[in-house]
GROMACS .gro file of C-alpha atoms in nm:
model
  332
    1UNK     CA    1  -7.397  -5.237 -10.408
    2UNK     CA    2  -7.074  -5.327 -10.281
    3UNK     CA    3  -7.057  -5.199  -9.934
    4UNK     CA    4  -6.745  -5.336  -9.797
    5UNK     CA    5  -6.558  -5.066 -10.078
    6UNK     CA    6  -6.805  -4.784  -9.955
    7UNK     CA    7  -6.684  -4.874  -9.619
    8UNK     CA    8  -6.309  -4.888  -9.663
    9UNK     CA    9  -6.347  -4.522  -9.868
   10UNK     CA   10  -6.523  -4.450  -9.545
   11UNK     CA   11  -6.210  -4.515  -9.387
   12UNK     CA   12  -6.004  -4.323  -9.615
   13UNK     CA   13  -6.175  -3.991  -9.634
   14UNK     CA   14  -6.259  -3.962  -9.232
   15UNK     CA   15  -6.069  -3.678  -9.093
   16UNK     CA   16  -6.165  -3.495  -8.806
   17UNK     CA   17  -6.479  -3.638  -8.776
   18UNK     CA   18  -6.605  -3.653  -9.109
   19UNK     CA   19  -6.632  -3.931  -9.332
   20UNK     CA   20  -6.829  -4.006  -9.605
   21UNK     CA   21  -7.087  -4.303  -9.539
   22UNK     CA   22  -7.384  -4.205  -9.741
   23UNK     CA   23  -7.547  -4.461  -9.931
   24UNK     CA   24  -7.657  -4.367 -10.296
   25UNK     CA   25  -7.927  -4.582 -10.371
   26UNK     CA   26  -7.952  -4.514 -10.758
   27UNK     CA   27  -7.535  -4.499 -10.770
   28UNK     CA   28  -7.511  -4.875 -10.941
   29UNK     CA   29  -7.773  -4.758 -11.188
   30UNK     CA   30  -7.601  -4.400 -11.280
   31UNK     CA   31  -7.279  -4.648 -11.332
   32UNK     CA   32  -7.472  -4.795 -11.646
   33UNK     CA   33  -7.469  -4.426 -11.815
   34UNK     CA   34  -7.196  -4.283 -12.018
   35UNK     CA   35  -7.028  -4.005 -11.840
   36UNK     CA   36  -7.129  -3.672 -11.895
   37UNK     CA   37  -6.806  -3.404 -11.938
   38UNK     CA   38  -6.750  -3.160 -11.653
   39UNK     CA   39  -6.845  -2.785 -11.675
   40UNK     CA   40  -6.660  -2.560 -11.630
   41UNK     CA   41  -6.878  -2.425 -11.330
   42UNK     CA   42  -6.806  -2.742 -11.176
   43UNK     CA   43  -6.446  -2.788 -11.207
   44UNK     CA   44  -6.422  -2.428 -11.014
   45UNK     CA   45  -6.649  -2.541 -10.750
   46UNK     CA   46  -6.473  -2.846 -10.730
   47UNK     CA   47  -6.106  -2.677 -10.692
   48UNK     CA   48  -6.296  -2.434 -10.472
   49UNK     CA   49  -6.415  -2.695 -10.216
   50UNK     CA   50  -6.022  -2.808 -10.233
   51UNK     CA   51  -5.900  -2.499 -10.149
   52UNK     CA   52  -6.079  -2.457  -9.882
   53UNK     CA   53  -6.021  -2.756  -9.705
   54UNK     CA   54  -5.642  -2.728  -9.749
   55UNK     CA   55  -5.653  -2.338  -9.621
   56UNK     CA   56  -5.872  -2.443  -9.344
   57UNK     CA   57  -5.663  -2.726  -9.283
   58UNK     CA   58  -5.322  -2.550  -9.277
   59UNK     CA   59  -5.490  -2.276  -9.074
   60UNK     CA   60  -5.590  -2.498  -8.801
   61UNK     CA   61  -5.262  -2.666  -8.727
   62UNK     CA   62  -5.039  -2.341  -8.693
   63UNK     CA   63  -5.387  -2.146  -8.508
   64UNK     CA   64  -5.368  -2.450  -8.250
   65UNK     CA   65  -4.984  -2.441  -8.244
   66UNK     CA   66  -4.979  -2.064  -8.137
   67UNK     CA   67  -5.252  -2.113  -7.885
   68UNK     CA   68  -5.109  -2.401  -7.725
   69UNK     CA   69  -4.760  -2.179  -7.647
   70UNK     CA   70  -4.974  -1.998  -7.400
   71UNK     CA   71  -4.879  -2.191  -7.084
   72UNK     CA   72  -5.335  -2.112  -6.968
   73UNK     CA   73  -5.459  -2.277  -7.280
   74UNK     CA   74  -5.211  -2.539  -7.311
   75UNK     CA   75  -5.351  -2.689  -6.946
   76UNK     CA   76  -5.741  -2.632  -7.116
   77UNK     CA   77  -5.770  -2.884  -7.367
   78UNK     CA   78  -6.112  -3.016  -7.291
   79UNK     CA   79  -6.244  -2.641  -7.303
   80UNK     CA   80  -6.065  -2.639  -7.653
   81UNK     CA   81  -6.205  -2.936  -7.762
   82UNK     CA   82  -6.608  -2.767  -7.649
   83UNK     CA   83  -6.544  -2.503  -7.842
   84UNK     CA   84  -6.474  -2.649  -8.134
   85UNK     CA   85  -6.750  -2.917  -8.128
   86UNK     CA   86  -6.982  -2.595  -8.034
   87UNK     CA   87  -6.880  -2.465  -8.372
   88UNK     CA   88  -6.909  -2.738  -8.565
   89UNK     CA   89  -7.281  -2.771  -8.406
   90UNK     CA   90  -7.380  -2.457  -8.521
   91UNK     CA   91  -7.193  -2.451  -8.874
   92UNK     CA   92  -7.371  -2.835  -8.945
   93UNK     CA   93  -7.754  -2.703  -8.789
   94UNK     CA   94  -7.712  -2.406  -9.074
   95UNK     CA   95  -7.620  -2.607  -9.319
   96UNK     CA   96  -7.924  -2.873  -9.279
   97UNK     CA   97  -8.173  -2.550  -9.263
   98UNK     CA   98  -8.323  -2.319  -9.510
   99UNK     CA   99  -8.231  -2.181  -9.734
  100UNK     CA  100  -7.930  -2.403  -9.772
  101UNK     CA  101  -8.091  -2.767  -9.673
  102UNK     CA  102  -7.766  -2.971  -9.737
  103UNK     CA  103  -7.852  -3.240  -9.588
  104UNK     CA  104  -8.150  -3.378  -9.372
  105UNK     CA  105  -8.050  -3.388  -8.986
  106UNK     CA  106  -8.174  -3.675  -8.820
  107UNK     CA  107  -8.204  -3.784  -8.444
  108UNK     CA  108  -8.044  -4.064  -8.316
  109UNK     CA  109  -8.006  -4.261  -7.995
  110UNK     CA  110  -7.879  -4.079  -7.714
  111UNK     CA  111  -7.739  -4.420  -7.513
  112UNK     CA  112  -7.575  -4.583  -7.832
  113UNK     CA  113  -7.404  -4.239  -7.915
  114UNK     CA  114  -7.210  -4.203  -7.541
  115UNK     CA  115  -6.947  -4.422  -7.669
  116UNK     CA  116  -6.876  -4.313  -8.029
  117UNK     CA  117  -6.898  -3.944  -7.872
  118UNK     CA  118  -6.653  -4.060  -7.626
  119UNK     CA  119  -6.325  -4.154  -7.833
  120UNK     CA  120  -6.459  -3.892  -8.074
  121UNK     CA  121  -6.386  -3.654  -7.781
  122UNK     CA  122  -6.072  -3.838  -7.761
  123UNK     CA  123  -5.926  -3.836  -8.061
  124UNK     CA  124  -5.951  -3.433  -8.084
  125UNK     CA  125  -5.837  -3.443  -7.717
  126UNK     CA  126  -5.521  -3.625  -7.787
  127UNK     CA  127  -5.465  -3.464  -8.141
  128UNK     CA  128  -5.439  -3.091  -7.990
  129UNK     CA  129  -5.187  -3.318  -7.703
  130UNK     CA  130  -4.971  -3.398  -7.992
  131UNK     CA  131  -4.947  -3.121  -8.161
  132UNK     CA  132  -4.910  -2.904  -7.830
  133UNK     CA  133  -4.616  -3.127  -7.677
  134UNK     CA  134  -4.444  -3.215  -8.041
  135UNK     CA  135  -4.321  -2.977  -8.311
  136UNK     CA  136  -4.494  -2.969  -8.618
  137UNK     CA  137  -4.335  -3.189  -8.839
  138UNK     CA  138  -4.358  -3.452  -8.589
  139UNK     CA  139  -4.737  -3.425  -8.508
  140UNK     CA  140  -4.829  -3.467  -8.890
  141UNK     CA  141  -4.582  -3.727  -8.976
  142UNK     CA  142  -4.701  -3.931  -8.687
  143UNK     CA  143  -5.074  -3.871  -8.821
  144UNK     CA  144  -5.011  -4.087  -9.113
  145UNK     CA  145  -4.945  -4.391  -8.873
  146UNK     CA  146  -5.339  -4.357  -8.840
  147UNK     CA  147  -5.336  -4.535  -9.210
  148UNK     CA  148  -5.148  -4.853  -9.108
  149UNK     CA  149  -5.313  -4.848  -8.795
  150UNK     CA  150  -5.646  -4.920  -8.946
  151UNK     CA  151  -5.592  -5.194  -9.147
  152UNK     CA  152  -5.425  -5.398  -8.845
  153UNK     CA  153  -5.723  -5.322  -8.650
  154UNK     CA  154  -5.943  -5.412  -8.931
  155UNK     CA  155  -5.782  -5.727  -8.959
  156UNK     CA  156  -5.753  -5.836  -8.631
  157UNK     CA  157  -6.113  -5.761  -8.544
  158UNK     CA  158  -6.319  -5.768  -8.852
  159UNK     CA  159  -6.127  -6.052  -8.991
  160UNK     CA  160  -6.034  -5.854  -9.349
  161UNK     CA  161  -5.735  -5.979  -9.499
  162UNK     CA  162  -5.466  -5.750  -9.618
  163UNK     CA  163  -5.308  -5.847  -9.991
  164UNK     CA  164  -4.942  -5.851 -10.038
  165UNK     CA  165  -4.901  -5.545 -10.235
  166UNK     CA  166  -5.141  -5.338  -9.953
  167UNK     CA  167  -4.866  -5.444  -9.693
  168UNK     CA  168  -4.601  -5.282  -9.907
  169UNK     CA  169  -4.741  -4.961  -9.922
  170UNK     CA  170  -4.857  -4.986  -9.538
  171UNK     CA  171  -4.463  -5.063  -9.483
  172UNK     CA  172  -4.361  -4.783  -9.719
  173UNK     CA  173  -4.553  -4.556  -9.457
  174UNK     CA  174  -4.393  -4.714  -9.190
  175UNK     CA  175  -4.077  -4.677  -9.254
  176UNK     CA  176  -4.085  -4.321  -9.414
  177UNK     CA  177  -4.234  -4.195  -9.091
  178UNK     CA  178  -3.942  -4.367  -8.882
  179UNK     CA  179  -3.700  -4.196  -9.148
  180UNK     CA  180  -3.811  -3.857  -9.111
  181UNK     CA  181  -3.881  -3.868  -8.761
  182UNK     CA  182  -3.532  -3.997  -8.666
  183UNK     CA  183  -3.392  -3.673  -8.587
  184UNK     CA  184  -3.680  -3.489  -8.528
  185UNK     CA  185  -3.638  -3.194  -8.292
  186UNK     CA  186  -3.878  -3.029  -8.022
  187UNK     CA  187  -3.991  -3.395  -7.964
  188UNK     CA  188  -4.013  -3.622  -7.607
  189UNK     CA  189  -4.077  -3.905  -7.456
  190UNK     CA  190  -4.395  -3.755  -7.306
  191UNK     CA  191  -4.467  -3.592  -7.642
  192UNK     CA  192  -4.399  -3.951  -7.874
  193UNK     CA  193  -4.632  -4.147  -7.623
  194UNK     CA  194  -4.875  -3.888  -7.671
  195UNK     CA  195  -4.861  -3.898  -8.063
  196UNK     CA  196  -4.867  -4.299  -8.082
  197UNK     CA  197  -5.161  -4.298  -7.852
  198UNK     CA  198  -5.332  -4.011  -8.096
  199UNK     CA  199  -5.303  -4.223  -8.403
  200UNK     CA  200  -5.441  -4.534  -8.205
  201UNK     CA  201  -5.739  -4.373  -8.068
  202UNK     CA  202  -5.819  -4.223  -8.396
  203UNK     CA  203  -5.763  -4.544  -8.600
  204UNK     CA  204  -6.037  -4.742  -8.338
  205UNK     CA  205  -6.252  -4.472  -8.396
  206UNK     CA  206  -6.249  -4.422  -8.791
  207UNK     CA  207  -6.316  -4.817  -8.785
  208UNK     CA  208  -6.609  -4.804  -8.538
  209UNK     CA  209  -6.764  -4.468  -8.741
  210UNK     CA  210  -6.774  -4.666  -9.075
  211UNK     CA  211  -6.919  -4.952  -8.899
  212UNK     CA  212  -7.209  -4.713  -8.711
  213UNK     CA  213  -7.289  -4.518  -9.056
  214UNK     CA  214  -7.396  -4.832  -9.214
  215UNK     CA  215  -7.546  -4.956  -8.879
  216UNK     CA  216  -7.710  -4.615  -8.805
  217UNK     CA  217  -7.789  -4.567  -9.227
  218UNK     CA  218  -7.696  -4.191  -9.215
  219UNK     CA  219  -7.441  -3.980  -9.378
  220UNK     CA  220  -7.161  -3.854  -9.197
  221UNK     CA  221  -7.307  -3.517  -9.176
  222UNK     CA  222  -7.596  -3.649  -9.030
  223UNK     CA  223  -7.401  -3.881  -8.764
  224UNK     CA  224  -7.160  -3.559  -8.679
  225UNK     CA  225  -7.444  -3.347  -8.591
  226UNK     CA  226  -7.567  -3.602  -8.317
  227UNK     CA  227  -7.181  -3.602  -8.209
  228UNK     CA  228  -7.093  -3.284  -8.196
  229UNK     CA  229  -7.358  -3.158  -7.944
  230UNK     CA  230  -7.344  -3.456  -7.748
  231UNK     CA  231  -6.969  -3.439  -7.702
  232UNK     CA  232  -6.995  -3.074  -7.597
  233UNK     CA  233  -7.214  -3.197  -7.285
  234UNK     CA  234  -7.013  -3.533  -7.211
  235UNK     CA  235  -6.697  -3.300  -7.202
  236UNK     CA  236  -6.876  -2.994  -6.997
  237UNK     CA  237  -6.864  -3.256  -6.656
  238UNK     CA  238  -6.500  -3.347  -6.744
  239UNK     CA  239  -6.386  -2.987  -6.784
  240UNK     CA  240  -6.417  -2.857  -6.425
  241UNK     CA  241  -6.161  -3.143  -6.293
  242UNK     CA  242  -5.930  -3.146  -6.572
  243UNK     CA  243  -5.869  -2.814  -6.705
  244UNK     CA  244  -5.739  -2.496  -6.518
  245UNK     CA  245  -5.927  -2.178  -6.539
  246UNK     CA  246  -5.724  -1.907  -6.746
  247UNK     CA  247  -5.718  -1.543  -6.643
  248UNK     CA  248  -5.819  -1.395  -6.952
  249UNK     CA  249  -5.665  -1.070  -6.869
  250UNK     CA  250  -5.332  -1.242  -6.896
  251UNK     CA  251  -5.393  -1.370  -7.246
  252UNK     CA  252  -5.235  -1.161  -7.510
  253UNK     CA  253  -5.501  -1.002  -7.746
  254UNK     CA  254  -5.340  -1.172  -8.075
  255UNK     CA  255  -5.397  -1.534  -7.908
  256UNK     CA  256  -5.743  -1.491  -7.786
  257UNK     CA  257  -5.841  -1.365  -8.144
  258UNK     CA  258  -5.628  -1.725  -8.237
  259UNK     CA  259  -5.841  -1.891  -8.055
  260UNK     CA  260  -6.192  -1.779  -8.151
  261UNK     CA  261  -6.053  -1.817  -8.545
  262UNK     CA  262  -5.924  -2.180  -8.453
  263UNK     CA  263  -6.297  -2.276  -8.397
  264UNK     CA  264  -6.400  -2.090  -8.740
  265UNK     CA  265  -6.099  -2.322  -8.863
  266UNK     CA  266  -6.275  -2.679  -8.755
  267UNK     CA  267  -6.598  -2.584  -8.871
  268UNK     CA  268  -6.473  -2.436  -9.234
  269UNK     CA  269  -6.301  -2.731  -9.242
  270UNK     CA  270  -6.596  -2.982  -9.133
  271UNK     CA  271  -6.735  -2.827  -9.345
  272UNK     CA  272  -6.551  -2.833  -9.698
  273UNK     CA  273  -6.517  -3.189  -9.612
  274UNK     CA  274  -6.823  -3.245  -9.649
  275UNK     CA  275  -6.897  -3.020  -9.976
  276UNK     CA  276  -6.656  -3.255 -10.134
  277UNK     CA  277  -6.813  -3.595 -10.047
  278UNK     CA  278  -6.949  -3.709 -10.332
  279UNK     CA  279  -6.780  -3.480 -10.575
  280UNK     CA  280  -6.504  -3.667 -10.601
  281UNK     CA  281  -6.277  -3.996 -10.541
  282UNK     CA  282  -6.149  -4.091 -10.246
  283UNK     CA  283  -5.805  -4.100 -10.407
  284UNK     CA  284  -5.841  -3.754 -10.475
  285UNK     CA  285  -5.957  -3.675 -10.142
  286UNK     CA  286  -5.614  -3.858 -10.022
  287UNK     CA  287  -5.391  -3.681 -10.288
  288UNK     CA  288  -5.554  -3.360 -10.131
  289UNK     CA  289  -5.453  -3.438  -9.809
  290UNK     CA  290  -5.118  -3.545  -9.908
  291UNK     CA  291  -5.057  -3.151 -10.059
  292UNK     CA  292  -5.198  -3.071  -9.662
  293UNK     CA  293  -4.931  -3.281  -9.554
  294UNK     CA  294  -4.622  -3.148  -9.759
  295UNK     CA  295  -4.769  -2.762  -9.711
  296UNK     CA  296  -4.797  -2.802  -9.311
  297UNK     CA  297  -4.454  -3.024  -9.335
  298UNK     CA  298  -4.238  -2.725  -9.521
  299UNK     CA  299  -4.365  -2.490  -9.347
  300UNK     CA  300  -4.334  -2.660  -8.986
  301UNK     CA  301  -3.929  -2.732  -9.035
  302UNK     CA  302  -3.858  -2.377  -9.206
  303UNK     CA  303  -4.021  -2.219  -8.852
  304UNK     CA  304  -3.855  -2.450  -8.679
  305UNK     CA  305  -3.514  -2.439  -8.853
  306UNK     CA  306  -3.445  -2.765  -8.928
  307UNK     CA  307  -3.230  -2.822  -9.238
  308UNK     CA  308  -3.385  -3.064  -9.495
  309UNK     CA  309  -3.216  -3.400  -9.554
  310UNK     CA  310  -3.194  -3.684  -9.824
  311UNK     CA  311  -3.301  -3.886  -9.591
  312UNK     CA  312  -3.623  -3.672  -9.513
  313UNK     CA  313  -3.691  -3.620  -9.817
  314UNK     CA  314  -3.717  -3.956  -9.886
  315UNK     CA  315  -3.888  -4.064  -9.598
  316UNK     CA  316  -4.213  -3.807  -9.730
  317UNK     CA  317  -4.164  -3.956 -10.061
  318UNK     CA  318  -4.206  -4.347  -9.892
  319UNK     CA  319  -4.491  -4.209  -9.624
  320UNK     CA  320  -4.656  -4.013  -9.870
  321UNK     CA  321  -4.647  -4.268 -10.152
  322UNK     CA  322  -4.745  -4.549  -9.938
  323UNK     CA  323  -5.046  -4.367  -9.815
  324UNK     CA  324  -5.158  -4.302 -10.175
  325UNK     CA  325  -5.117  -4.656 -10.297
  326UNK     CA  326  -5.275  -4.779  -9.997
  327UNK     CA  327  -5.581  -4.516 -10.084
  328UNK     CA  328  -5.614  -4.663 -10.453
  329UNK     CA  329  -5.521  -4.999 -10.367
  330UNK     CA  330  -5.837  -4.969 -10.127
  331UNK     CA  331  -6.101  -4.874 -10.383
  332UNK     CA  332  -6.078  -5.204 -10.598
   0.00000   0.00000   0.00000
């Protein structure tokens, strides 16, 4: 078994939270058999699983967006971020029980999982930050930056080497980000720190969550139900010092049903994430999240009003490229 490839699709596929790191023992031996053609049953199920990551994707950005222009909820992000670890919680307990049994949940060390909990918390934390103090098109271009980000971590502290043709495609993202985001409106100082430090604290922490998988030999639902829970009760001493209590009277009725659909949001998409583990590539998984990308893009700038560009245009073609060649490039 060649874990250092199971770890780098690790990498690829872990969004909010989720990443595939479960070991098939009897994979290598399957490998040997010819492959058996895809029902039809399964090709739906497949596009279904799609689907509903994308719509639950989509739907969390813009829920979050809205909820975050109420000036109450945009000072209670640490409340924000409970809720939607409390959801995820309960979504991931159901789906380990009967009559569903997805997955065996397992209990693992409280001590070791305080720090991996903590920049877990922080990486949601600083996500909702971004999005709430940048416009749209901003937040998710600067989420790609998480891609490049990862390999120069992983190769200035786990000593992997990056090939020549893996730096072009990690520059191709690079510069198509800068591109698009030259003259991006609705977008500080404040708000650009904020991004930059998103994509930095979730680079460290997809790199340390493929290394504790393989340490902790669990699957990423597994690992996420310790988190989750765990998170929820670091975050519940933080809350009362950092976040201001709303008058809920003042929130408008449309935003507080917003808010309890965001948290249906994370868990729908926890959990399509992980229906799709293991059905298919991580290339696929990426080319997925590219469509996320263009869908959340279009419709960010035409709400915004921005007017399309060459030059954006091919600034998504370079960022979204590179991020696909860097995907493929990191299977072999």
């Amino acid at each position: 078994m060649n874990k250092p490839k199971r770890e780098d699709e690790d990498l690829e596929m872990s969004k909010t939270g989720l990443v595939d790191g479960e070991i098939h023992e009897d994979k290598d031996k399957l490998s040997a058999d010819p492959p058996k053609p895809q029902s039809m049953k399964s090709k739906i199920v497949d596009m279904l699983c799609i689907l509903l990551n994308i719509a639950s994707t989509v739907t969390l950005v813009f829920l979050n967006k809205w909820i975050f222009k109420d000036s109450q909820l945009k000072n209670m992000q640490i409340t924000f971020a409970m809720w939607h670890f409390t959801c995820t919680t309960i979504v991931l307990y159901i789906a380990s029980r009967s009559p569903f049994n997805l997955f065996v949940p397992v209990r693992l060390p409280f001590m070791q999982m305080i720090p991996l909990c903590s920049f877990f918390a922080g990486f949601l934390i600083l996500g909702n930050l971004s999005l709430a103090y940048n416009s749209i098109g901003f937040y998710q271009l600067a989420k790609i930056m998480t891609t490049p980000c990862v390999a120069v971590l992983q190769y200035f502290f786990m000593g992997k080497t990056v090939a020549g043709l893996t730096i072009v495609a990690l520059a191709a993202v690079c510069i198509g980000v800068s591109l698009t985001n030259s003259n991006a409106a609705g977008t500080t100082t404040a708000g650009a720190s904020i991004a930059v430090a998103a994509f930095t604290v979730t680079a460290f922490y997809q790199v340390w969550i493929g290394k504790k998988i393989v340490d902790f030999k669990v699957s990423s639902p597994q690992l996420l139900l310790n988190q989750a829970p765990i998170s929820v009760l670091l975050l519940l001493f933080v809350a009362p010092f950092s976040d201001t209590m709303a008058d809920v009277s003042q929130i408008p009725n449309d935003t507080l049903v917003a808010l309890f659909l965001s948290g249906l949001a994370a868990a729908a998409l926890n959990l399509s994430q992980f229906l799709i583990i293991g059905r298919m590539s991580a290339l696929t998984f990426n080319v997925a999240s590219n469509v996320k990308t263009i869908i959340i893009l279009t419709y960010g700038w035409v709400s915004e009003g921005r007017v399309f560009t060459v030059k954006d245009g091919i600034g998504i073609i370079l960022a979204l490229g590179g991020a696909t060649l860097y995907s493929q490039l990191s299977q072999k």
